[in-house]
Coordinates of C-alpha atoms in Angstrom, one line a residue:
M1 CA 87.9 63.7 93.9
G2 CA 86.7 60.3 92.6
V3 CA 89.8 58.4 93.7
I4 CA 89.7 60.2 97.0
I5 CA 86.1 59.3 97.7
K6 CA 86.5 55.7 96.8
Q7 CA 89.7 55.1 98.8
S8 CA 88.4 57.3 101.6
A9 CA 85.2 55.2 101.8
Y10 CA 87.1 51.9 102.2
A11 CA 89.5 53.5 104.6
S12 CA 86.6 55.0 106.6
I13 CA 85.0 51.6 107.0
I14 CA 88.2 50.2 108.3
N15 CA 88.7 53.2 110.5
Y16 CA 85.3 52.7 112.1
I17 CA 85.9 49.0 112.6
G18 CA 89.2 50.0 114.2
V19 CA 87.5 52.5 116.4
A20 CA 85.0 49.8 117.5
V21 CA 88.0 47.5 118.4
G22 CA 89.8 50.4 120.0
A23 CA 86.7 51.4 122.0
I24 CA 86.3 47.8 123.3
N25 CA 90.0 47.8 124.2
T26 CA 90.1 51.3 125.8
I27 CA 86.7 51.4 127.4
F28 CA 86.0 47.8 128.5
L29 CA 89.1 45.6 128.4
F30 CA 92.0 47.8 129.5
P31 CA 90.3 49.3 132.6
E32 CA 89.3 45.7 133.6
F33 CA 92.6 44.0 132.8
F34 CA 95.1 46.7 134.1
T35 CA 95.5 48.9 137.1
Q36 CA 95.4 52.6 136.3
A37 CA 99.2 52.8 136.8
E38 CA 99.9 49.9 134.4
Y39 CA 97.6 51.2 131.7
G40 CA 99.0 54.7 132.2
L41 CA 102.6 53.4 131.8
F42 CA 101.7 51.6 128.6
Q43 CA 100.2 54.7 127.1
A44 CA 103.1 56.9 128.2
M45 CA 105.6 54.5 126.6
V46 CA 103.7 54.6 123.3
S47 CA 103.3 58.4 123.4
M48 CA 107.0 58.9 124.2
A49 CA 108.0 56.7 121.1
I50 CA 105.5 58.6 118.9
I51 CA 107.0 62.0 120.0
L52 CA 110.6 60.8 119.5
S53 CA 110.0 59.2 116.0
P54 CA 109.8 62.5 114.0
F55 CA 113.3 63.4 115.2
A56 CA 114.6 60.3 113.5
Q57 CA 112.3 60.6 110.4
V58 CA 113.8 64.0 109.5
G59 CA 110.8 64.6 107.1
L60 CA 111.3 61.5 105.0
P61 CA 107.7 60.3 104.9
R62 CA 106.4 63.6 103.7
S63 CA 109.2 63.9 101.2
I64 CA 108.0 60.6 99.6
V65 CA 104.5 62.1 99.0
R66 CA 106.0 65.3 97.6
Y67 CA 108.6 63.9 95.3
F68 CA 107.2 60.5 94.3
P69 CA 105.2 61.9 91.3
R70 CA 108.6 63.1 89.9
F71 CA 109.9 59.5 89.9
N72 CA 106.6 57.6 89.2
K73 CA 107.8 56.5 85.7
G74 CA 108.2 52.8 86.3
L75 CA 109.5 50.4 89.0
R76 CA 113.1 51.2 88.2
S77 CA 112.8 54.9 88.7
S78 CA 110.5 54.7 91.7
G79 CA 112.6 51.9 93.2
R80 CA 115.8 54.0 93.0
F81 CA 114.1 56.9 94.8
F82 CA 112.5 54.7 97.5
T83 CA 115.7 52.7 98.1
F84 CA 117.5 56.0 98.6
V85 CA 114.9 57.0 101.2
L86 CA 115.3 53.7 103.1
I87 CA 119.1 54.0 103.3
V88 CA 118.9 57.6 104.5
A89 CA 116.4 56.5 107.2
F90 CA 118.8 53.9 108.5
F91 CA 121.5 56.5 109.0
T92 CA 119.1 59.1 110.5
I93 CA 117.8 56.5 113.0
A94 CA 121.4 55.7 114.0
L95 CA 122.3 59.4 114.4
F96 CA 119.1 60.0 116.5
I97 CA 119.9 57.1 118.9
G98 CA 123.5 58.4 119.3
L99 CA 122.4 62.0 120.0
F100 CA 119.6 60.9 122.3
Q101 CA 122.1 59.1 124.6
L102 CA 123.5 62.6 125.3
M103 CA 120.2 64.0 126.6
D104 CA 118.2 61.0 127.8
Q105 CA 118.8 61.8 131.5
W106 CA 117.4 65.3 131.0
V107 CA 114.3 64.0 129.2
F108 CA 113.5 61.2 131.6
G109 CA 114.4 63.4 134.6
F110 CA 111.0 65.1 134.1
F111 CA 109.3 61.8 135.0
E112 CA 111.5 60.9 137.9
K113 CA 109.2 62.2 140.7
N114 CA 105.7 61.0 139.5
A115 CA 106.5 58.2 136.9
P116 CA 110.0 56.8 137.5
E117 CA 108.9 53.4 136.0
L118 CA 108.9 55.0 132.5
F119 CA 112.7 55.0 132.6
H120 CA 112.7 51.2 132.9
Q121 CA 111.2 51.0 129.4
Y122 CA 114.0 53.1 127.9
W123 CA 115.1 50.6 125.1
L124 CA 111.5 49.5 124.3
I125 CA 110.7 53.2 123.7
I126 CA 113.8 53.6 121.4
I127 CA 113.0 50.4 119.5
L128 CA 109.4 51.4 119.0
A129 CA 110.3 54.9 117.8
S130 CA 112.7 53.4 115.2
V131 CA 110.1 51.0 114.0
L132 CA 107.6 53.8 113.7
V133 CA 110.0 55.7 111.4
Y134 CA 109.9 52.9 108.9
I135 CA 106.2 52.3 109.3
S136 CA 105.6 56.0 108.4
I137 CA 107.9 55.7 105.4
F138 CA 106.1 52.7 104.0
E139 CA 102.7 54.2 104.7
S140 CA 103.7 57.3 102.7
F141 CA 104.8 55.1 99.9
Y142 CA 101.4 53.5 99.8
K143 CA 99.8 56.9 100.1
A144 CA 101.8 58.3 97.2
Q145 CA 100.4 55.4 95.1
L146 CA 96.8 56.4 96.2
N147 CA 96.4 53.3 98.4
V148 CA 95.5 54.0 102.0
V149 CA 93.4 51.0 102.6
I150 CA 96.2 48.5 103.5
P151 CA 98.2 50.8 105.9
T152 CA 94.9 51.9 107.5
F153 CA 93.9 48.3 108.1
L154 CA 97.2 47.4 109.7
R155 CA 97.3 50.6 111.8
E156 CA 93.7 50.9 112.8
F157 CA 92.7 47.2 113.0
F158 CA 95.6 44.8 113.2
L159 CA 97.6 46.7 115.9
K160 CA 94.5 47.3 118.0
M161 CA 93.5 43.7 117.8
S162 CA 97.0 42.6 118.7
S163 CA 97.1 44.8 121.8
G164 CA 93.7 43.6 122.9
L165 CA 94.7 39.9 122.6
L166 CA 98.0 40.6 124.4
A167 CA 96.1 42.3 127.2
L168 CA 93.8 39.3 127.5
M169 CA 96.9 37.0 127.7
F170 CA 98.2 39.2 130.5
F171 CA 94.9 39.2 132.3
L172 CA 94.9 35.4 132.1
D173 CA 98.4 35.2 133.5
Y174 CA 99.9 33.8 130.4
I175 CA 102.4 36.6 130.2
S176 CA 103.8 39.2 132.6
F177 CA 103.1 42.9 132.2
E178 CA 106.7 43.4 131.0
W179 CA 106.2 40.8 128.3
F180 CA 102.9 42.5 127.4
L181 CA 104.9 45.7 126.6
R182 CA 107.6 43.8 124.7
L183 CA 105.1 41.9 122.5
C184 CA 103.2 45.1 121.8
V185 CA 106.4 46.6 120.4
A186 CA 106.9 43.3 118.4
S187 CA 103.4 43.7 116.9
Y188 CA 104.4 47.1 115.4
A189 CA 107.5 45.4 113.9
F190 CA 105.3 42.7 112.4
S191 CA 103.0 45.3 111.0
L192 CA 106.0 46.9 109.2
L193 CA 107.0 43.5 107.8
L194 CA 103.5 43.0 106.4
L195 CA 103.6 46.4 104.7
I196 CA 106.8 45.3 103.0
I197 CA 105.6 41.9 102.0
I198 CA 102.4 43.1 100.5
L199 CA 104.2 45.6 98.3
L200 CA 106.6 42.9 97.1
V201 CA 103.8 40.4 96.4
K202 CA 101.9 43.0 94.4
G203 CA 105.0 43.9 92.4
Q204 CA 104.8 47.6 93.5
L205 CA 108.2 47.6 95.1
R206 CA 111.6 47.0 93.6
F207 CA 114.9 47.9 95.4
N208 CA 117.3 49.7 93.1
F209 CA 120.6 50.5 94.7
S210 CA 121.9 52.7 91.8
I211 CA 121.1 55.7 94.0
F212 CA 124.2 57.6 92.9
Q213 CA 122.4 58.3 89.6
L214 CA 120.2 60.7 91.5
E215 CA 121.1 64.2 90.6
N216 CA 123.0 66.2 93.3
S217 CA 120.6 69.1 92.8
F218 CA 117.7 66.9 93.6
I219 CA 119.4 65.5 96.7
K220 CA 120.1 69.1 97.9
E221 CA 116.6 70.2 97.2
M222 CA 115.1 67.2 99.0
S223 CA 117.5 67.6 102.0
K224 CA 116.4 71.2 102.5
Y225 CA 112.8 70.1 102.3
M226 CA 113.3 67.3 104.8
L227 CA 114.8 69.6 107.4
F228 CA 111.9 72.0 107.2
I229 CA 109.4 69.3 107.3
M230 CA 111.1 67.6 110.2
A231 CA 110.6 70.7 112.3
G232 CA 107.0 70.9 111.3
A233 CA 106.4 67.2 112.0
V234 CA 108.0 67.5 115.4
G235 CA 105.9 70.6 116.3
S236 CA 102.7 68.9 115.1
I237 CA 103.4 65.7 117.2
I238 CA 104.2 67.9 120.2
V239 CA 100.9 69.7 119.8
L240 CA 99.0 66.4 119.5
R241 CA 100.8 64.2 122.0
I242 CA 102.8 66.2 124.6
D243 CA 99.7 66.7 126.8
Q244 CA 99.6 62.9 127.7
L245 CA 103.3 62.9 128.6
M246 CA 103.0 66.1 130.6
V247 CA 100.1 64.6 132.5
T248 CA 102.3 61.6 133.3
G249 CA 105.2 63.9 134.5
F250 CA 103.0 66.2 136.6
L251 CA 100.3 63.9 137.8
G252 CA 101.5 60.3 137.4
T253 CA 100.6 57.2 135.4
A254 CA 97.2 56.7 137.1
E255 CA 96.0 60.1 136.0
T256 CA 97.4 59.3 132.5
A257 CA 95.1 56.3 132.3
I258 CA 92.1 58.5 133.0
Y259 CA 93.2 61.2 130.6
T260 CA 94.0 58.7 127.8
I261 CA 90.6 57.0 127.9
A262 CA 88.9 60.4 127.9
F263 CA 91.2 61.6 125.1
F264 CA 90.4 58.5 123.0
M265 CA 86.6 59.2 123.2
G266 CA 87.3 62.8 122.0
T267 CA 89.5 61.7 119.1
V268 CA 86.8 59.4 117.8
I269 CA 85.3 62.6 116.3
E270 CA 88.1 63.1 113.8
I271 CA 87.9 59.6 112.2
P272 CA 86.4 61.0 108.9
R273 CA 89.2 63.5 108.7
R274 CA 91.9 60.8 108.7
S275 CA 90.6 59.2 105.6
I276 CA 89.9 62.4 103.7
S277 CA 93.2 63.8 104.7
Q278 CA 95.2 60.7 103.7
M279 CA 93.7 60.7 100.2
S280 CA 93.7 64.5 99.7
D281 CA 97.3 64.6 100.6
A282 CA 98.6 62.9 97.4
I283 CA 96.0 64.7 95.2
I284 CA 97.0 68.1 96.5
A285 CA 100.7 67.4 96.0
N286 CA 100.0 66.3 92.4
A287 CA 97.9 69.4 91.8
F288 CA 100.6 71.7 93.0
E289 CA 103.2 69.8 90.9
N290 CA 101.0 70.5 87.8
E291 CA 99.9 74.0 88.9
R292 CA 96.2 73.2 89.2
I293 CA 95.5 75.7 91.9
D294 CA 91.7 75.7 91.3
E295 CA 91.7 72.0 92.2
V296 CA 93.5 72.7 95.5
K297 CA 90.9 75.4 96.3
K298 CA 88.0 73.1 95.6
I299 CA 89.4 70.3 97.8
Y300 CA 90.1 72.9 100.6
K301 CA 86.5 74.0 100.7
Q302 CA 85.0 70.5 100.3
S303 CA 87.2 69.1 103.0
S304 CA 86.2 71.9 105.4
I305 CA 82.4 71.6 105.1
N306 CA 82.3 67.8 104.8
Q307 CA 84.7 67.3 107.8
L308 CA 82.8 69.8 109.9
I309 CA 79.4 68.0 109.2
L310 CA 80.7 64.5 109.8
G311 CA 82.7 65.6 112.9
S312 CA 79.8 67.5 114.4
F313 CA 77.6 64.4 114.0
V314 CA 80.1 62.1 115.8
F315 CA 80.7 64.8 118.4
I316 CA 77.0 65.0 119.2
L317 CA 76.7 61.2 119.5
V318 CA 79.7 61.0 121.8
V319 CA 78.7 63.9 124.1
I320 CA 75.0 62.9 124.4
N321 CA 76.1 59.3 125.4
L322 CA 78.8 60.2 127.9
D323 CA 76.9 59.2 130.9
N324 CA 75.8 56.0 129.3
I325 CA 79.4 55.1 128.4
Y326 CA 80.8 55.7 131.8
A327 CA 77.8 53.8 133.4
I328 CA 78.6 50.6 131.4
M329 CA 82.4 50.9 131.6
P330 CA 84.3 48.7 134.1
K331 CA 85.4 50.9 137.0
G332 CA 83.5 53.7 135.4
D333 CA 83.4 55.7 138.6
E334 CA 87.2 55.8 138.8
Y335 CA 87.4 57.1 135.2
S336 CA 84.4 59.4 135.1
S337 CA 86.4 62.5 136.2
G338 CA 87.5 62.6 132.5
K339 CA 84.1 63.7 131.2
W340 CA 85.0 67.3 130.6
V341 CA 88.2 66.2 129.0
V342 CA 86.2 64.3 126.4
I343 CA 84.1 67.4 125.6
I344 CA 87.1 69.8 125.4
I345 CA 89.2 67.4 123.3
G346 CA 86.2 66.7 121.1
L347 CA 85.8 70.4 120.4
S348 CA 89.4 70.7 119.6
K349 CA 89.1 67.9 117.0
L350 CA 86.0 69.5 115.6
V351 CA 87.9 72.8 115.2
N352 CA 90.7 70.9 113.4
M353 CA 88.3 69.3 111.0
G354 CA 86.4 72.5 110.3
F355 CA 89.5 74.3 109.1
G356 CA 90.0 71.7 106.3
V357 CA 93.2 70.2 104.9
N358 CA 95.3 73.3 105.6
S359 CA 98.4 71.5 106.6
E360 CA 98.4 69.4 103.5
I361 CA 98.1 72.5 101.3
I362 CA 100.9 74.4 103.0
I363 CA 103.4 71.5 103.1
S364 CA 102.7 70.6 99.4
S365 CA 103.0 74.2 98.2
K366 CA 106.1 76.2 97.4
H367 CA 105.6 78.0 100.7
Y368 CA 106.3 74.8 102.7
K369 CA 109.3 76.5 104.4
S370 CA 107.0 78.9 106.3
N371 CA 105.4 75.9 108.1
I372 CA 108.4 75.5 110.3
Y373 CA 108.1 79.0 111.9
F374 CA 104.6 79.0 113.3
V375 CA 104.7 75.2 114.0
L376 CA 107.7 75.7 116.3
I377 CA 106.1 78.7 117.9
L378 CA 102.9 76.7 118.4
A379 CA 104.9 73.8 119.9
A380 CA 106.5 76.2 122.4
L381 CA 103.0 77.6 123.2
T382 CA 101.6 74.1 123.7
I383 CA 104.3 73.2 126.2
G384 CA 104.0 76.5 128.0
L385 CA 100.2 76.2 128.3
N386 CA 100.5 72.6 129.6
V387 CA 103.1 73.7 132.2
L388 CA 100.8 76.5 133.4
L389 CA 97.4 74.8 133.2
I390 CA 98.1 71.2 134.3
P391 CA 99.4 72.0 137.8
E392 CA 96.6 74.5 138.3
F393 CA 93.6 72.6 136.7
G394 CA 94.8 69.0 136.4
L395 CA 93.4 66.9 133.6
I396 CA 91.0 69.7 132.4
G397 CA 94.0 72.0 132.2
A398 CA 95.7 69.6 129.8
A399 CA 92.6 69.5 127.6
L400 CA 92.3 73.3 127.6
A401 CA 95.9 73.6 126.6
T402 CA 95.3 71.2 123.7
F403 CA 92.2 73.1 122.5
A404 CA 93.9 76.5 122.6
S405 CA 96.9 75.1 120.8
I406 CA 94.9 73.4 118.0
F407 CA 92.7 76.5 117.5
L408 CA 95.6 78.9 117.2
F409 CA 97.5 76.5 115.0
N410 CA 94.6 76.2 112.5
L411 CA 93.8 79.9 112.6
I412 CA 97.4 80.8 111.8
K413 CA 97.5 78.3 108.9
M414 CA 94.2 79.6 107.5
I415 CA 95.4 83.2 107.6
Y416 CA 98.7 82.3 105.9
I417 CA 97.0 80.3 103.1
Y418 CA 94.7 83.2 102.4
Y419 CA 97.6 85.6 102.4
R420 CA 99.6 83.5 100.0
L421 CA 97.0 81.7 97.8
Q422 CA 94.0 84.0 98.2
F423 CA 91.4 81.4 99.3
Q424 CA 89.9 80.2 102.5
P425 CA 87.8 77.2 103.5
F426 CA 84.6 78.7 104.9
S427 CA 81.3 79.7 103.4
I428 CA 77.7 80.4 104.5
H429 CA 77.2 76.7 104.6
T430 CA 79.7 76.6 107.5
I431 CA 77.4 78.7 109.7
S432 CA 74.3 76.6 108.7
A433 CA 76.1 73.4 109.5
L434 CA 77.0 74.7 113.0
L435 CA 73.5 75.9 113.6
L436 CA 71.9 72.6 112.5
S437 CA 74.3 70.7 114.6
G438 CA 73.4 72.8 117.6
L439 CA 69.7 72.3 116.9
C440 CA 70.3 68.5 116.7
Y441 CA 72.1 68.4 120.1
F442 CA 69.4 70.6 121.7
L443 CA 66.6 68.3 120.5
L444 CA 68.5 65.2 121.7
S445 CA 69.1 66.7 125.1
I446 CA 65.4 67.4 125.9
V447 CA 63.9 64.0 124.8
P448 CA 62.8 61.6 127.5
Q449 CA 65.5 59.0 128.4
F450 CA 65.6 55.5 129.7
S451 CA 67.3 54.5 133.0
N452 CA 69.1 51.5 131.4
P453 CA 72.4 52.9 130.0
I454 CA 72.6 50.4 127.1
L455 CA 69.0 50.9 126.0
N456 CA 69.3 54.6 126.5
G457 CA 72.5 54.7 124.4
A458 CA 71.0 52.8 121.5
Y459 CA 67.8 55.0 121.7
L460 CA 69.8 58.3 121.6
T461 CA 72.1 57.1 118.9
F462 CA 69.1 56.1 116.7
L463 CA 67.4 59.5 117.3
G464 CA 70.8 61.2 116.5
F465 CA 71.0 59.5 113.1
L466 CA 67.4 60.3 112.3
I467 CA 67.4 63.9 113.4
F468 CA 70.8 64.9 112.0
G469 CA 70.2 63.0 108.7
L470 CA 66.9 64.8 108.2
L471 CA 68.3 68.2 109.0
M472 CA 71.2 67.7 106.6
L473 CA 68.9 66.4 103.9
F474 CA 66.4 69.2 104.2
F475 CA 68.8 72.2 104.5
K476 CA 71.6 70.7 102.2
P477 CA 74.7 72.4 103.6
S478 CA 76.9 70.0 101.6
K479 CA 76.2 68.4 98.2
E480 CA 78.5 65.5 98.9
I481 CA 76.7 64.6 102.2
T482 CA 73.3 65.0 100.5
K483 CA 74.3 62.5 97.9
I484 CA 75.2 60.0 100.6
I485 CA 72.0 60.5 102.5
Q486 CA 69.6 60.7 99.6
P487 CA 69.7 57.0 98.6
I488 CA 69.0 56.0 102.2
R489 CA 66.0 58.2 102.3
D490 CA 64.7 56.9 99.0
K491 CA 65.2 53.3 100.1
F492 CA 63.1 53.7 103.2
N493 CA 60.6 56.2 101.6
L494 CA 61.4 58.9 104.2

């Protein structure tokens, strides 16, 4: 876990800086710079591209993580494998674009009534989806080499800074809204270019076009794996993103803006999971390749308790400060109807974290084929729940559909892992972590508060750090968390 912790620490720092930039953009700049309809259209365009991209990826990014250890025997060998992946990606993107032309009227017809303006961004969506395919491929190549810092920096900081600066240019009338959308897509393409250049400069990438030396048996094995993984990736993206697009289709782009901002606040909770998952992914794949099942079990349990504790802490800070956030947010009254969305989405992310790195374990194991079946069932369930709940309950209905889907998804995966591998992620420490988190929230909710939202937010956040840290240090539900907190206590003689 040493490499995981080191890279995760760096990536977590970048993630939190990125969250700060994203929070400034989402909570302060975008509501001020855009109308609700404009911001909702921008988010719907990005969400559409993200949902479409797995269809063109056909499981290539995940295949890199799985098979790279087999070819990690020098630049010539790894270069041949990666060149093969890039060539395959070119043809899968071309095939995807051709097939999508046959059904685009049906897809965009869903938005015709409440968000017809989304159709006008048709080619921007297609271009962005294609760029995202190659970004995912290069990010996986970095991940396979146990380097998540650079792709995390570009994804979580560079792209968010770019969109913020472009929004400012729009607000100052230097560019039109149409050019804002185009330049945002261009920033993704530039991010991809930087990923490639950095690999070349560091000497970690060599293109080797002798791909016909790859054994037919391997290509057949990888092709089967790709098709199964594609279905899983599509299902996962649908679970995570379809709610935003269905809000757009049922309620319009203005409601999408409210939902997106609330959804962002909820997803802040899962930041620690991103870093741990990214680094655990390659380690788990390597452990399965070398039949070190005990190492997989250890990572599974560690990821569950540590993600649950870290996620609970961030969830408490977000929920206890909700009124303060909306009070200082531009046009906060217009967006405050999303408060319950924040709480429900936050709980769904906390559930996802508490179940540990179950997806990474299933996909990296010999049982990866099973992933397709319950992911597709779950995707259908997610769409069905959104269709039922959004017209009836609006934004809260979309959030409830997401929560139910994520809970069922993780429950199914946990049961399956236990059935196949005979281990599960929970322990008595899981219960103690939840009870301590509940106690921390209760104590914060009853303390006297200030009327000034900025002062009150800083005050509650400080108390949250203090109370939660002391509870974790005293009851010690996680050895890893205790090791992080202990030096801080010693330094301040607490």
